[in-house]
Coordinates of C-alpha atoms in Angstrom, one line a residue:
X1 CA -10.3 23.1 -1.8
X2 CA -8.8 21.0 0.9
X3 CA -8.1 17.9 0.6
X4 CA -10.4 16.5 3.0
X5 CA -13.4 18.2 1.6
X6 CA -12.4 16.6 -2.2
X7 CA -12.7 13.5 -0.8
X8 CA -15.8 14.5 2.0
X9 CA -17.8 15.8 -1.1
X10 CA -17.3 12.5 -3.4
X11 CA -18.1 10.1 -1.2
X12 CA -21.0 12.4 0.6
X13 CA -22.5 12.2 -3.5
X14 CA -21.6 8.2 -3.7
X15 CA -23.9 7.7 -0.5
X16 CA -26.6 9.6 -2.0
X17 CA -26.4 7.9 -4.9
X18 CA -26.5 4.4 -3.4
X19 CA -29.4 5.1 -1.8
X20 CA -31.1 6.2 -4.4
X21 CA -30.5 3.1 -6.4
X22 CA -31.2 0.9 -3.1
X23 CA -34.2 3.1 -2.5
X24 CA -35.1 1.8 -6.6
X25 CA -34.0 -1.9 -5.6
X26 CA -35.6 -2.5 -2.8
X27 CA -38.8 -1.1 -4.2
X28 CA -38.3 -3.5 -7.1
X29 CA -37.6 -7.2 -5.5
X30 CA -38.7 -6.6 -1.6
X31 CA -37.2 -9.9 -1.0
X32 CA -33.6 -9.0 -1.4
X33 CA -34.0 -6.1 0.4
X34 CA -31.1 -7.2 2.6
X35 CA -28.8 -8.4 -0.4
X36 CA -29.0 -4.9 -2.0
X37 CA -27.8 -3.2 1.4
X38 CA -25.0 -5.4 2.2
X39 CA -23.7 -5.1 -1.5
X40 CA -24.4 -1.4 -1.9
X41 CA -22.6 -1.3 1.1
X42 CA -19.2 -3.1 0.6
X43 CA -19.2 -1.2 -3.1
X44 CA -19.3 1.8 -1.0
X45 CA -16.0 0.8 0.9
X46 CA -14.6 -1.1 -1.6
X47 CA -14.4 2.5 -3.5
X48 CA -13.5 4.0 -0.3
X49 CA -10.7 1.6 0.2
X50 CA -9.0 1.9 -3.5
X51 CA -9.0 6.0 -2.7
X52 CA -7.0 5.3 0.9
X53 CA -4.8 2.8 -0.7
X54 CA -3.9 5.5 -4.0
X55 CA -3.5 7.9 -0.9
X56 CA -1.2 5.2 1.2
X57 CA 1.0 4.8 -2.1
X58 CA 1.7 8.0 -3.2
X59 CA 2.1 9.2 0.4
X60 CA 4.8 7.1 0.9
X61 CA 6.6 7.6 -2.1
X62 CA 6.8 11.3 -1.7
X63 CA 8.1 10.5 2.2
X64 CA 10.1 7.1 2.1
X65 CA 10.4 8.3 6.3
X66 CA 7.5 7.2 7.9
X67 CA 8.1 10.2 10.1
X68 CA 7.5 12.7 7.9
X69 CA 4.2 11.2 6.3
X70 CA 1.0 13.2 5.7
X71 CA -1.7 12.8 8.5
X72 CA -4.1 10.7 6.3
X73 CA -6.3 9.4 9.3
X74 CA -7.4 12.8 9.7
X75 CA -7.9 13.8 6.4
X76 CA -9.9 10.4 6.3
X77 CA -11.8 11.3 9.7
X78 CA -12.8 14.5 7.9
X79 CA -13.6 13.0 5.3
X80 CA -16.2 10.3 7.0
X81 CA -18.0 12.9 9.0
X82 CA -18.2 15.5 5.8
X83 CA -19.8 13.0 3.8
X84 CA -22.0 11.3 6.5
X85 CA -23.6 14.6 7.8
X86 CA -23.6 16.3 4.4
X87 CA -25.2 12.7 2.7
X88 CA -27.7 12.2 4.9
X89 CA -29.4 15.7 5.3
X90 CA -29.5 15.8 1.2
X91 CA -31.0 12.0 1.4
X92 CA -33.9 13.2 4.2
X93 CA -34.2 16.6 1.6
X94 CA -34.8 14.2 -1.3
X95 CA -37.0 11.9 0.8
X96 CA -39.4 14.9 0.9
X97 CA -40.1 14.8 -2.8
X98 CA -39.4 11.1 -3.7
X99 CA -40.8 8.7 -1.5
X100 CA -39.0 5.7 -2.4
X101 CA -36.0 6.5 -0.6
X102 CA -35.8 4.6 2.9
X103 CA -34.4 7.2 5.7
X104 CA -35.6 8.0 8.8
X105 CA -36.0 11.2 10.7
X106 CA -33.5 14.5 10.1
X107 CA -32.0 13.6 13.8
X108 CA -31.6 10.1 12.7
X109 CA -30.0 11.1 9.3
X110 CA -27.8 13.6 11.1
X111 CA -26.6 11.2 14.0
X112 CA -27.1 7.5 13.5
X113 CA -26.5 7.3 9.5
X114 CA -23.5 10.1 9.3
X115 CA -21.9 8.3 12.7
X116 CA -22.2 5.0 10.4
X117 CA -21.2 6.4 7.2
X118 CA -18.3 8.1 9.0
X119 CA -17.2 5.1 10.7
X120 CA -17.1 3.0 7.3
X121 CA -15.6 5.6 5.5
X122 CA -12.6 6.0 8.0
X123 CA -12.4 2.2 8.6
X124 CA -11.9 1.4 4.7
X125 CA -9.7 4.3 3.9
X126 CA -7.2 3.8 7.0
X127 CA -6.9 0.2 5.7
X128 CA -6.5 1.4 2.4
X129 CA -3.4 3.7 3.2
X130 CA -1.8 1.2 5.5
X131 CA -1.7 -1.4 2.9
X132 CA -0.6 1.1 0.9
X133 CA 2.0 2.4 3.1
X134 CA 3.0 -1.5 3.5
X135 CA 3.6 -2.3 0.0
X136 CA 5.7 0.7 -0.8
X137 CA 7.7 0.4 2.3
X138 CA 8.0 -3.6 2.2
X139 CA 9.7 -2.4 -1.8
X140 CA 11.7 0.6 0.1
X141 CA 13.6 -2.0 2.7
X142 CA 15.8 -3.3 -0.1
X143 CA 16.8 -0.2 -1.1
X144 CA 19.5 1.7 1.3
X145 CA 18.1 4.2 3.1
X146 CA 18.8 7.8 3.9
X147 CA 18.0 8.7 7.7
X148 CA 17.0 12.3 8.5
X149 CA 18.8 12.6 11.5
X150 CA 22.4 12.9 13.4
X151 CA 23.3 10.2 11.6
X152 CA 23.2 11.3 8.1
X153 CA 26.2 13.4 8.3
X154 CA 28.6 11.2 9.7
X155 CA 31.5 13.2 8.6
X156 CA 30.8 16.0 9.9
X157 CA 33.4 17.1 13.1
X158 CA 30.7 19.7 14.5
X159 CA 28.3 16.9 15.3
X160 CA 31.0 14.5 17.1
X161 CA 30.6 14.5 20.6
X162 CA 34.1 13.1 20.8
X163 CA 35.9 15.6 19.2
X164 CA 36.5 18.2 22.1
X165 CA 37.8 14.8 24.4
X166 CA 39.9 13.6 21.1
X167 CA 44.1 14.0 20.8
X168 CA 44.5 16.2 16.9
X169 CA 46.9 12.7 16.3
X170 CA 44.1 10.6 17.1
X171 CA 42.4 8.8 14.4
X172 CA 38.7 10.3 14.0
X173 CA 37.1 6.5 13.5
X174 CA 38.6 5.5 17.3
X175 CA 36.3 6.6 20.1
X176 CA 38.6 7.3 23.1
X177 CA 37.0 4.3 25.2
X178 CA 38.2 2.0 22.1
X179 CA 41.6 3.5 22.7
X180 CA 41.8 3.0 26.6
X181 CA 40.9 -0.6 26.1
X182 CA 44.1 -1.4 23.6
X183 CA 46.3 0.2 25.8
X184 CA 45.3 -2.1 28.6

């Protein structure tokens, strides 16, 4: 199972259960009908949030190079979508049967609620995993560093772009531009 899906199919089952229990809430004290949404709601990307911050951490301890770093946004974009489309057709299915449930039509549920659902998925979880990415890397900058690239094997002659120019008796450390300058 990919990644994406794990995480598509959790929160897709997270948003149906939300609405069940908002559906049950707001049924049961009409009055803070708006109170149960907005804190359904931010438990909802609070959740999603602790996932993309788990995903920013461990991320960026198995690749201290930003560089070489999973793609999280889209496995979070994914994600969003997979459990906005896939949450709101099962809510309008249940809807059907349990009348408690507030959704609208299936093209609502499919458009309007899984753009929604997608957007505060994505949001949360990229925020997780940059804070996540942050912490780790704001640890990592005390720590020396091992670069990836030309620069990691300094000793190395075959990398040198000096050393066809250079005299054999010619120090390796002294660039040939260093040496022109002492003799002047």
């Amino acid at each position: 199972m990919s990644k994406w899906l794990l995480r598509g199919l959790v929160f897709a089952a997270l948003m149906i259960f939300i609405r069940l229990v908002q559906g049950a809430g707001i049924n049961a004290w009409e009055t803070k009908a708006g109170l149960i949404s907005v804190t359904l709601v931010v438990l909802f990307a609070i959740a999603v949030f602790v996932w993309g911050y788990l995903d920013g951490r461990s991320d960026a301890r198995a690749n201290p190079d930003p560089d070489r770093r999973d793609d999280l946004a889209m496995r979070w974009l994914l994600a969003g979508l997979f459990a906005g489309i896939v949450s709101g057709a099962i809510a309008w299915l249940i809807s059907l049967f349990y009348k408690g449930l507030y959704v609208g039509g299936l093209i609502n549920e499919l458009t309007t609620f899984a753009a929604f659902t997608a957007l505060l998925t994505f949001l949360a979880a990229i925020a997780g995993v940059a804070i996540g990415h942050w912490l780790i890397d704001r640890h990592a900058d005390d720590a020396p560093r091992q670069h990836h690239g030309l620069a990691a094997g300094e000793d190395r002659a075959d990398t040198d772009v000096f050393a066809a120019v250079r005299h054999p008796d010619e120090p390796a450390d002294e660039t040939p531009t260093e040496r022109r300058q002492e003799q002047v």
